[in-house]
Amino acid sequence: MVYIIFGVSGSGKTSIGKKVAERLALPFYDADDFHSKENIYKLKNGISLTDEDRWPWLEKLALEIKKWSQANGAVLACSALKISYRELLASKSVVLPIFILLDGTYVAIKERISQRTGHFFDPALLQSQFDTLELSKDILRVHINSSVEEVVNKVLMKIQTTQSQLGLIGLGVMGSSLAQNMLSKGFSVSVYNRQVAEVEVDVAKLFVESLADQTKVKGFDQLVPFIQSLQKPRSIMLMVNAGKPVDLVIKALLPHLDLGDCIIDGGNSHYQKSIARSQFLKEHQIEFIGAGISGGQEGALKGPSIMPGGSEKAYNVSGKFLEAISAKDRNEKPCCTFVGPEGSGHFIKMVHNGIEYGEMQLIAEIYYLLRFYITLTPPEISEVFSKWASNGKSSFLLDISAKILQKKEGEGYLIDKILDKAGQKGTGGWSTVAALDLGMPVSTISESVMARNLSGMKGERVEAAAAYQLKNSTFQGDRDAFIQDLEEAYHLGSIINHSIGFDLICKASEEYQWQLNLSEIARIWTNGCIIKSELMQEISELFKREEQKTILRFPDIVTRVISTKGSLQKTVSEALSLGCPVPVLSAGLNYLLTYTSALASANMIQAQRDFFGAHTYQRNDQPLEKFFHTDWEE
Ligand code: 6PG
């Protein structure tokens, strides 16, 4: 930022400017040092400068100001009395300099000048300076009727009010939507986007220009002035791609940050990376929050669900902003809460996405079954989904699926034109890997990742289909009754999928001693995020009420599972016998059947392990501390 301390001669521009520069750790410049020899001669001899004398001087200064604003910023003492002078000074810079007028009465300033020696300004010119001075709305005014120290403090306080409360780096779809959200909540925001020739050109500038109200936003394509435009302790949100870009930005920011500043990584970063980044930044006494953010573009714009993990100190710096921009639950509480220590925010966002993958696949396979085996049309399926939603099973994903199935293209439906090959950015896979590390059975989540992987093998599937020529059957029974079973199967599959996800969170909480509050996590997922649903609302209330930590053990849920299990069994067996793959529905059913079996098949696994590898086994008729080995072929 370039701060221009201006006013009539004798108002204290140089002395105040120097001290302000010192306090801001910025270089100080005196505009008088940029005058031509001719101008200095005139000034020394009490000859007023004409505007013709001034234009080249102001032009030169404008170029300097541009240079300083692109570097670390500066403080400039300059008379800049007329609006047109100030406009020229600001004309070359993308980030406008801030003008601070040292304001005093004619008598007070005359008094000051008459006490000064060795200055080339003739006090006789004072009146003409007062006559020339033009005020404008964009200037800050500081009265000089107090000591130098006090005036300096007042200037610094004024400057503070011009600095932004929040900084945001990365103006992609999510970043620019979040920045607009911040502005809509009344925060002043500085935004930064890198310049990449032909790819990302003037992104920050264009973003600012696209806004109807530009009073509270500043755009930067240089990192240092961006940092300097922020109030301290700084809250800087990174909305850059997960992975290396996050580390590169942190590295670039670090030398310019001050103790206690807080970086918030709002991308889908891996939780282990967030732990490492927190530790690294802690060594530099910089705070860090790894914040999962869910809700897509619309959520970012209107209020997402935010899952911040980090130190409490970090949350004290930036939590208020995150809560303000988040969605609100049905009691108007923010869908943002301090989740827990380093890494926990991104861990739960990862599991959120794991659950999201499971829910998406559930809907996808039910759509597929209805479309190709029950032979309903897309709008008929849409109607089925809408009916389920109105029966208390509403969710963001079910609602958008109903809309997707209504979308026409020409005579047909767009859904039929979309290639059946699912993309993924990795969070579902990360949930699966994390579950493997923690020894947790995330059957529905891992199966949904596998379903995406298998969908990705499109070419091979086409060839295999040609090689096998399998004939799939069409459902022949009572459609309405089947669709009713399917509704219950969907609901139960969804309960199982949520139970699996929350169990993974619970296990991580114990393992890493995060002390996560499951009810609060469910609550912040009741609005703003992709997996918001009526079920989530119920889960958040049940977690508050119940001692149990597993959703499938809540008494209300047990009753519901018992009454719907038959529908899930019928649906899965019917689908499979028709030749319709239902990987997540069947994974959910298998999970449920095993989870509720006191006696599993693992005795055979143990016997096999002991047979071929002498891995030993425990017995159900002996204390569990004892391990046995048998010579099986004796
Ligand atoms: C969200 C989404 C969001 C993003 C997913 C998509 O909560 O807002 O989960 O984070 O859409 O990362 O992930 P895939 O590309 O892996 O489906």
XYZ file of C-alpha atoms and ligand atoms in Angstrom:
651
model
C 0.000 0.000 0.000
C 1.209 3.533 -0.664
C 0.101 6.095 1.900
C 0.289 9.709 0.805
C 0.418 12.138 3.699
C -0.675 15.448 2.244
C -1.670 18.948 3.233
C -0.486 22.507 3.006
C 3.161 23.274 3.636
C 3.930 23.409 7.316
C 1.254 20.867 8.279
C 3.949 18.356 9.299
C 3.859 16.027 6.287
C 7.551 15.138 6.455
C 7.920 14.647 10.211
C 4.640 12.777 10.589
C 5.222 10.829 7.358
C 8.657 9.648 8.500
C 7.309 8.376 11.794
C 4.327 6.705 10.151
C 6.699 4.983 7.716
C 8.853 3.831 10.615
C 5.861 2.363 12.442
C 4.659 0.592 9.288
C 8.205 -0.550 8.434
C 7.847 1.075 5.004
C 10.274 3.337 3.123
C 9.601 7.061 3.334
C 9.792 9.476 0.417
C 9.396 13.235 0.258
C 7.732 14.476 -2.921
C 9.841 17.645 -2.776
C 12.888 15.503 -3.545
C 11.362 14.711 -6.934
C 11.009 18.352 -8.050
C 13.001 19.625 -10.979
C 15.738 22.173 -10.280
C 13.555 24.867 -11.830
C 10.693 24.113 -9.455
C 12.963 24.138 -6.400
C 14.398 27.475 -7.464
C 10.905 28.929 -7.758
C 9.823 27.566 -4.397
C 12.940 28.891 -2.670
C 12.354 32.294 -4.094
C 8.714 32.485 -3.109
C 7.437 32.079 -6.662
C 4.257 30.012 -6.856
C 4.423 26.924 -9.048
C 2.002 26.859 -11.923
C 0.107 23.695 -12.835
C 2.345 23.470 -15.909
C 5.280 23.229 -13.484
C 3.531 20.570 -11.495
C 2.266 18.106 -14.157
C 5.656 16.561 -15.050
C 6.507 16.318 -11.346
C 3.181 14.588 -10.527
C 3.568 12.336 -13.559
C 7.000 11.249 -12.335
C 5.620 10.646 -8.849
C 2.702 8.596 -10.244
C 5.207 6.219 -11.842
C 7.150 5.977 -8.578
C 3.933 5.268 -6.651
C 3.116 2.469 -9.080
C 6.582 0.987 -8.526
C 6.300 1.250 -4.728
C 2.826 -0.276 -4.713
C 4.116 -3.244 -6.675
C 6.969 -3.659 -4.211
C 6.463 -3.402 -0.483
C 4.549 -0.110 -0.377
C 5.722 3.283 0.903
C 4.801 6.476 2.692
C 5.021 9.653 0.640
C 4.804 13.202 1.921
C 3.298 15.373 -0.790
C 1.218 18.548 -0.911
C -1.360 17.041 -3.387
C -3.766 19.885 -2.677
C -6.042 19.650 -5.716
C -8.262 16.712 -6.627
C -6.722 16.665 -10.105
C -3.212 16.342 -8.564
C -4.326 13.389 -6.455
C -6.045 11.793 -9.426
C -2.855 12.038 -11.429
C -0.787 10.618 -8.558
C -3.126 7.613 -8.339
C -3.561 7.162 -12.081
C -0.815 4.612 -12.735
C -1.454 2.180 -9.858
C -3.827 -0.795 -9.859
C -4.157 -0.505 -6.091
C -5.078 3.069 -5.325
C -2.875 4.917 -2.851
C -4.479 6.141 0.354
C -4.470 9.916 0.869
C -4.278 11.202 4.437
C -4.769 14.940 4.901
C -3.008 16.584 7.829
C -5.678 19.048 8.711
C -5.060 22.303 10.617
C -6.267 25.893 10.763
C -4.492 28.720 8.943
C -3.474 30.289 12.255
C -2.076 27.065 13.704
C -0.050 26.282 10.600
C 1.240 29.819 10.231
C 2.410 29.571 13.828
C 4.223 26.286 13.093
C 5.912 27.695 9.987
C 7.130 30.794 11.716
C 8.866 28.541 14.286
C 10.644 26.531 11.616
C 14.059 27.268 10.138
C 15.950 25.994 7.120
C 12.872 25.243 5.017
C 12.677 26.568 1.491
C 8.977 27.382 1.722
C 8.013 31.026 2.114
C 5.217 31.489 4.706
C 3.760 34.095 2.381
C 2.523 31.317 0.120
C 0.412 29.752 2.874
C -2.805 31.590 2.074
C -2.600 30.562 -1.571
C -2.121 26.960 -0.453
C -5.252 27.110 1.677
C -7.104 28.565 -1.284
C -5.894 25.758 -3.498
C -6.714 22.897 -1.101
C -9.665 20.848 -2.362
C -11.303 18.237 -0.176
C -12.788 15.033 -1.558
C -14.697 12.065 -0.157
C -11.925 9.538 -0.690
C -9.394 11.174 1.644
C -8.761 10.451 5.298
C -8.479 13.524 7.525
C -6.360 13.725 10.659
C -6.290 16.865 12.806
C -2.863 18.089 13.802
C -3.969 19.815 16.976
C -2.000 17.427 19.205
C 1.535 16.135 19.731
C 3.453 14.500 16.887
C 3.145 11.074 18.574
C -0.591 11.484 18.926
C -0.976 12.595 15.314
C 1.065 9.590 14.199
C -1.196 7.315 16.257
C -4.266 8.915 14.740
C -2.871 8.412 11.235
C -2.150 4.758 11.981
C -5.641 4.279 13.341
C -7.126 5.826 10.217
C -4.954 3.596 8.049
C -6.164 0.575 10.011
C -9.745 1.448 9.051
C -8.773 1.398 5.378
C -7.223 -2.046 5.682
C -9.287 -5.077 4.887
C -10.555 -7.393 7.578
C -10.074 -10.461 5.427
C -7.756 -11.601 2.679
C -8.550 -14.240 0.104
C -6.093 -15.857 -2.270
C -7.310 -17.660 -5.376
C -10.269 -16.354 -7.337
C -11.439 -19.579 -8.939
C -15.122 -20.494 -8.834
C -15.111 -21.220 -5.088
C -12.742 -18.383 -4.165
C -14.629 -15.658 -5.990
C -17.954 -16.886 -4.615
C -16.563 -16.896 -1.068
C -15.161 -13.388 -1.551
C -18.609 -12.185 -2.638
C -20.118 -13.922 0.371
C -17.630 -12.118 2.675
C -18.486 -8.777 1.093
C -22.206 -9.444 1.386
C -21.707 -9.921 5.138
C -20.218 -6.418 5.314
C -16.552 -7.393 5.648
C -13.859 -5.467 3.836
C -11.885 -7.900 1.722
C -8.598 -7.902 -0.162
C -8.377 -10.474 -2.910
C -5.277 -11.747 -4.637
C -4.879 -13.829 -7.753
C -1.606 -14.687 -9.441
C -0.837 -13.521 -12.962
C -0.188 -16.302 -15.471
C 0.285 -15.103 -19.033
C -2.683 -15.986 -21.226
C -4.225 -18.143 -18.509
C -4.869 -15.970 -15.456
C -4.617 -12.362 -16.545
C -5.822 -9.497 -14.315
C -8.154 -11.892 -12.505
C -8.258 -9.817 -9.297
C -8.767 -6.569 -11.185
C -11.565 -8.054 -13.295
C -13.185 -9.549 -10.217
C -13.278 -6.134 -8.510
C -14.592 -4.501 -11.688
C -17.391 -7.076 -11.916
C -18.828 -6.011 -8.561
C -21.559 -3.414 -8.342
C -20.233 -2.117 -5.029
C -16.448 -1.841 -5.008
C -16.095 0.201 -1.839
C -15.015 -2.642 0.426
C -12.868 -4.691 -1.901
C -9.296 -4.355 -3.093
C -7.804 -6.500 -5.834
C -4.118 -7.418 -6.061
C -1.861 -9.352 -8.353
C 1.168 -8.728 -6.128
C 1.406 -10.636 -2.880
C 3.220 -8.116 -0.665
C 0.847 -5.173 -1.115
C -2.012 -7.641 -0.682
C -0.602 -8.688 2.696
C -0.005 -5.074 3.688
C -3.574 -4.181 2.893
C -4.832 -6.410 5.700
C -5.626 -5.575 9.298
C -3.543 -7.360 11.902
C -3.714 -10.060 13.081
C -4.366 -11.041 9.497
C -6.879 -13.658 8.403
C -5.900 -14.972 4.984
C -8.000 -17.622 3.315
C -6.387 -19.790 0.661
C -8.728 -21.021 -2.040
C -6.113 -22.634 -4.243
C -5.891 -26.212 -5.494
C -5.081 -28.763 -2.813
C -1.539 -30.133 -2.826
C 1.610 -28.303 -3.868
C -0.066 -24.938 -4.627
C -1.007 -24.608 -0.939
C 2.607 -25.086 0.147
C 3.877 -22.690 -2.508
C 1.506 -19.951 -1.368
C 2.352 -20.518 2.302
C 6.047 -20.278 1.455
C 5.524 -17.022 -0.420
C 3.394 -15.525 2.363
C 5.578 -16.526 5.278
C 8.349 -13.885 5.111
C 5.767 -11.087 5.074
C 3.512 -12.247 7.886
C 3.566 -11.120 11.495
C 3.273 -13.177 14.657
C -0.287 -14.255 15.273
C -1.464 -13.868 11.670
C -3.688 -16.745 10.591
C -3.743 -18.695 7.331
C -6.919 -20.644 6.565
C -6.688 -23.375 3.964
C -10.218 -23.698 2.602
C -9.446 -26.294 -0.063
C -9.923 -30.058 0.019
C -6.491 -30.718 1.517
C -5.461 -34.043 2.976
C -5.709 -33.930 6.769
C -2.150 -35.189 7.266
C -0.900 -32.267 5.177
C -2.878 -29.893 7.364
C -1.254 -31.379 10.466
C 2.195 -30.931 8.885
C 1.409 -27.354 7.765
C 0.125 -26.430 11.230
C 3.299 -27.719 12.824
C 5.521 -25.971 10.324
C 3.730 -22.646 10.773
C 3.666 -23.019 14.550
C 7.467 -22.914 14.467
C 7.118 -19.462 12.901
C 4.361 -18.451 15.333
C 1.871 -18.205 12.507
C -1.572 -19.663 13.130
C -3.143 -22.148 10.746
C -6.639 -23.468 10.208
C -7.375 -26.374 7.900
C -10.999 -25.723 7.043
C -13.116 -28.120 5.052
C -15.691 -26.140 3.098
C -18.697 -27.785 1.527
C -21.547 -26.550 -0.590
C -20.172 -26.047 -4.068
C -20.403 -22.676 -5.794
C -23.852 -21.801 -4.474
C -22.874 -22.709 -0.914
C -19.712 -20.627 -1.155
C -21.751 -17.678 -2.356
C -24.715 -17.892 -0.002
C -23.270 -19.750 2.964
C -21.374 -23.045 3.017
C -20.839 -25.520 5.804
C -17.377 -24.851 7.224
C -15.297 -27.335 9.202
C -12.285 -25.578 10.748
C -9.596 -27.496 12.597
C -6.565 -25.936 14.245
C -5.486 -24.267 17.454
C -8.002 -22.383 19.556
C -5.764 -19.346 19.158
C -6.157 -19.569 15.397
C -9.914 -19.885 15.769
C -9.956 -16.812 17.997
C -8.364 -14.823 15.158
C -10.455 -16.077 12.238
C -13.389 -18.076 13.610
C -15.748 -15.087 13.737
C -15.339 -14.515 9.994
C -15.892 -18.173 9.164
C -19.010 -18.332 11.313
C -20.383 -15.154 9.729
C -20.019 -16.418 6.162
C -21.298 -19.929 6.854
C -24.827 -21.233 6.297
C -27.176 -21.166 9.281
C -28.939 -24.161 10.769
C -32.667 -24.230 11.533
C -32.008 -22.386 14.817
C -29.978 -19.707 13.010
C -26.725 -21.044 14.479
C -23.723 -20.989 12.116
C -22.999 -24.196 10.222
C -19.421 -23.706 11.313
C -17.930 -24.707 14.608
C -14.465 -25.166 16.017
C -14.083 -28.832 15.096
C -10.907 -29.673 16.973
C -7.113 -29.677 16.745
C -4.902 -29.582 13.667
C -6.024 -31.868 10.875
C -9.461 -32.626 12.335
C -11.267 -30.109 10.114
C -9.945 -31.623 6.929
C -10.424 -35.137 8.309
C -14.132 -34.594 8.789
C -14.408 -32.876 5.384
C -12.778 -35.962 3.900
C -15.351 -38.198 5.610
C -18.106 -35.784 4.561
C -17.006 -36.488 1.009
C -16.820 -40.222 1.719
C -20.456 -40.113 2.850
C -21.193 -37.917 -0.188
C -19.709 -40.573 -2.507
C -21.865 -43.252 -0.822
C -25.052 -41.183 -1.083
C -24.384 -40.301 -4.715
C -23.782 -43.918 -5.663
C -26.921 -45.050 -3.804
C -29.032 -42.631 -5.821
C -27.174 -43.503 -9.033
C -27.749 -47.230 -8.713
C -31.397 -46.783 -7.786
C -31.829 -44.516 -10.817
C -30.160 -47.205 -12.973
C -32.392 -49.949 -11.600
C -35.530 -47.870 -12.149
C -34.461 -46.737 -15.602
C -33.286 -49.972 -17.198
C -34.899 -52.800 -15.218
C -38.183 -51.249 -14.124
C -38.129 -49.234 -17.375
C -39.292 -45.883 -15.977
C -38.551 -42.712 -17.943
C -36.322 -39.980 -16.449
C -39.294 -37.764 -15.471
C -41.037 -40.751 -13.897
C -37.931 -41.450 -11.812
C -37.771 -37.767 -10.959
C -41.318 -38.025 -9.656
C -40.395 -41.071 -7.573
C -37.458 -39.189 -6.013
C -39.591 -36.124 -5.338
C -42.177 -38.300 -3.627
C -39.511 -39.869 -1.426
C -38.251 -36.395 -0.576
C -41.731 -35.345 0.491
C -41.941 -38.493 2.636
C -39.244 -37.206 5.000
C -36.272 -38.415 2.955
C -35.393 -35.070 1.465
C -31.727 -34.365 0.896
C -29.780 -31.976 -1.275
C -28.490 -34.855 -3.394
C -31.921 -36.481 -3.857
C -33.470 -33.100 -4.676
C -30.859 -32.222 -7.322
C -31.154 -35.733 -8.792
C -34.897 -35.191 -9.240
C -34.112 -31.951 -11.066
C -31.387 -33.559 -13.195
C -33.899 -36.135 -14.423
C -36.259 -33.397 -15.614
C -33.644 -31.697 -17.769
C -34.503 -32.009 -21.432
C -32.261 -31.598 -24.427
C -34.190 -31.445 -27.657
C -36.735 -34.257 -27.589
C -34.714 -36.367 -25.173
C -33.275 -36.041 -21.695
C -29.789 -34.726 -20.994
C -29.033 -37.536 -18.528
C -29.103 -40.017 -21.445
C -26.369 -38.062 -23.225
C -23.917 -37.956 -20.317
C -21.017 -40.388 -20.548
C -21.246 -43.036 -17.812
C -17.709 -42.476 -16.518
C -17.422 -40.872 -13.070
C -14.684 -38.394 -12.231
C -13.166 -38.014 -8.785
C -10.620 -35.833 -7.102
C -9.627 -38.283 -4.424
C -11.394 -37.516 -1.159
C -13.502 -40.716 -1.304
C -10.329 -42.724 -1.829
C -8.611 -40.863 1.019
C -11.499 -41.816 3.338
C -11.019 -45.426 2.340
C -7.267 -45.308 2.937
C -7.748 -43.547 6.288
C -10.265 -46.232 7.254
C -7.800 -48.970 6.317
C -5.153 -47.278 8.463
C -7.576 -47.116 11.378
C -8.902 -50.638 10.793
C -12.443 -49.446 10.113
C -14.988 -51.161 7.830
C -16.211 -48.379 5.535
C -17.984 -50.771 3.157
C -20.405 -48.330 1.517
C -17.778 -45.607 1.109
C -15.082 -47.871 -0.300
C -17.621 -49.585 -2.573
C -18.722 -46.234 -3.959
C -15.088 -45.408 -4.774
C -14.713 -48.796 -6.467
C -17.918 -48.171 -8.432
C -16.418 -44.910 -9.728
C -13.173 -46.701 -10.587
C -15.053 -49.414 -12.458
C -17.126 -46.805 -14.287
C -13.846 -45.250 -15.384
C -12.937 -48.420 -17.306
C -15.458 -47.478 -19.975
C -13.576 -48.897 -22.973
C -12.987 -52.211 -21.302
C -16.606 -52.426 -20.155
C -17.813 -51.882 -23.695
C -15.567 -54.688 -24.934
C -16.562 -57.008 -22.092
C -20.243 -56.303 -22.747
C -19.724 -57.312 -26.355
C -17.833 -60.447 -25.347
C -20.402 -61.618 -22.779
C -23.656 -60.513 -24.431
C -25.455 -60.962 -21.085
C -29.191 -60.654 -21.310
C -30.613 -58.637 -18.468
C -34.214 -59.161 -17.482
C -36.958 -56.630 -17.002
C -38.852 -56.575 -13.735
C -42.138 -58.467 -14.029
C -43.717 -58.095 -10.584
C -45.759 -55.409 -8.856
C -43.938 -52.180 -9.711
C -45.577 -50.014 -7.068
C -44.832 -52.485 -4.315
C -41.231 -52.766 -5.530
C -40.779 -49.008 -5.621
C -42.086 -48.860 -2.068
C -39.482 -51.423 -0.988
C -36.892 -49.467 -2.894
C -37.770 -46.318 -0.958
C -37.181 -48.109 2.333
C -34.046 -49.758 0.979
C -32.715 -46.351 -0.052
C -33.426 -44.893 3.360
C -31.807 -47.806 5.163
C -28.802 -47.750 2.813
C -28.424 -44.096 3.636
C -28.619 -44.719 7.403
C -25.949 -47.425 7.120
C -23.735 -45.169 5.001
C -24.003 -42.345 7.564
C -23.375 -44.710 10.457
C -20.228 -45.967 8.736
C -18.971 -42.420 8.117
C -19.588 -41.252 11.682
C -17.961 -44.404 13.083
C -14.841 -43.515 11.109
C -14.860 -40.001 12.582
C -15.368 -41.412 16.052
C -12.453 -43.827 15.652
C -10.139 -41.056 14.405
C -11.208 -38.868 17.303
C -10.199 -41.581 19.776
C -7.009 -42.459 17.942
C -5.779 -38.866 17.604
C -7.380 -37.644 20.862
C -9.323 -34.971 19.030
C -12.394 -35.167 21.293
C -14.713 -34.431 18.417
C -18.319 -33.556 19.116
C -20.336 -35.785 16.766
C -23.582 -33.948 17.378
C -21.990 -30.627 16.456
C -20.432 -32.155 13.342
C -23.829 -33.475 12.255
C -25.376 -30.094 13.096
C -22.980 -28.141 10.873
C -23.858 -30.597 8.108
C -27.576 -29.831 8.353
C -27.258 -26.879 6.005
C -24.891 -25.422 3.424
C -23.198 -28.696 2.505
C -23.684 -31.356 -0.150
C -24.903 -34.016 2.321
C -27.474 -31.845 4.097
C -30.667 -33.822 4.595
C -33.560 -34.521 6.899
C -31.658 -37.596 8.050
C -28.686 -35.413 9.040
C -31.006 -33.215 11.082
C -32.309 -36.281 12.875
C -28.790 -37.642 13.416
C -27.602 -34.368 14.966
C -30.499 -34.477 17.429
C -30.006 -38.176 18.206
C -26.301 -37.661 18.926
C -27.267 -35.028 21.478
C -29.724 -37.339 23.180
C -28.078 -40.727 23.066
C -25.178 -42.176 25.000
C -24.313 -44.418 22.059
C -21.832 -43.216 19.487
C -22.932 -45.511 16.663
C -25.953 -44.403 14.676
C -27.006 -47.999 14.021
C -27.318 -48.522 17.794
C -29.635 -45.598 18.546
C -32.918 -47.179 19.747
C -35.041 -45.135 17.276
C -32.783 -46.251 14.451
C -32.770 -49.883 15.572
C -36.566 -49.914 15.365
C -36.456 -48.414 11.878
C -33.738 -50.791 10.688
C -35.731 -53.775 11.890
C -38.798 -52.604 9.997
C -36.954 -51.799 6.750
C -34.304 -54.524 6.590
C -36.655 -56.845 4.687
C -37.118 -54.215 1.967
C -33.372 -53.842 1.547
C -32.978 -57.618 1.280
C -35.794 -57.899 -1.269
C -34.451 -55.000 -3.310
C -30.880 -56.238 -3.437
C -31.811 -59.814 -4.278
C -34.330 -58.701 -6.913
C -31.826 -56.281 -8.477
C -29.071 -58.870 -8.585
C -31.330 -61.517 -10.047
C -32.385 -59.073 -12.756
C -28.675 -58.559 -13.501
C -28.582 -55.020 -12.147
C -25.463 -54.069 -10.170
C -26.256 -52.365 -6.850
C -22.812 -52.200 -5.231
C -23.564 -49.763 -2.419
C -27.021 -51.093 -1.572
C -25.578 -54.603 -1.336
C -22.442 -53.435 0.514
C -24.749 -51.707 2.997
C -26.860 -54.828 3.402
C -23.795 -57.050 3.857
C -22.423 -54.578 6.384
C -25.688 -54.593 8.310
C -25.990 -58.386 8.274
C -22.433 -58.811 9.524
C -22.616 -55.951 12.029
C -25.721 -57.479 13.595
C -24.339 -61.066 13.641
C -22.933 -62.208 16.969
C -21.342 -65.080 15.085
C -19.389 -64.188 11.960
C -17.443 -66.306 9.478
C -14.051 -65.177 10.693
C -13.400 -68.393 12.658
C -12.695 -69.985 9.279
C -10.297 -67.161 8.361
C -8.434 -67.650 11.636
C -8.212 -71.395 11.107
C -6.860 -70.868 7.582
C -4.294 -68.344 8.826
C -3.160 -70.711 11.499
C -3.067 -73.611 9.013
C -0.759 -71.973 6.489
C 1.156 -69.522 8.634
C 0.897 -70.586 12.282
C -0.664 -67.170 12.993
C -2.503 -68.602 16.045
C -6.131 -68.072 17.050
C -8.198 -67.331 20.121
C -10.954 -69.673 21.291
C -14.483 -68.909 22.377
C -14.212 -71.435 25.201
C -10.959 -70.055 26.649
C -9.792 -66.691 28.090
C -9.077 -64.194 25.296
C -5.525 -63.564 26.475
C -4.628 -67.088 25.357
C -3.564 -67.830 21.777
C -3.550 -71.327 20.271
C -1.865 -73.082 17.410
C -2.835 -76.404 15.910
C -0.863 -78.761 13.735
C -3.726 -79.125 11.251
C -2.405 -82.107 9.290
C -1.407 -84.237 12.163
C -18.455 -30.251 -1.363
C -17.947 -31.156 -2.406
C -16.768 -30.525 -3.058
C -16.433 -31.123 -4.414
C -15.960 -32.524 -4.320
C -16.143 -33.286 -5.610
O -18.560 -30.722 -0.238
O -18.758 -29.107 -1.672
O -17.569 -32.372 -1.857
O -15.736 -30.556 -2.142
O -17.517 -31.045 -5.238
O -14.619 -32.423 -4.015
O -15.350 -34.352 -5.459
P -15.086 -35.385 -6.596
O -14.550 -34.627 -7.778
O -14.087 -36.305 -6.000
O -16.404 -36.015 -6.890
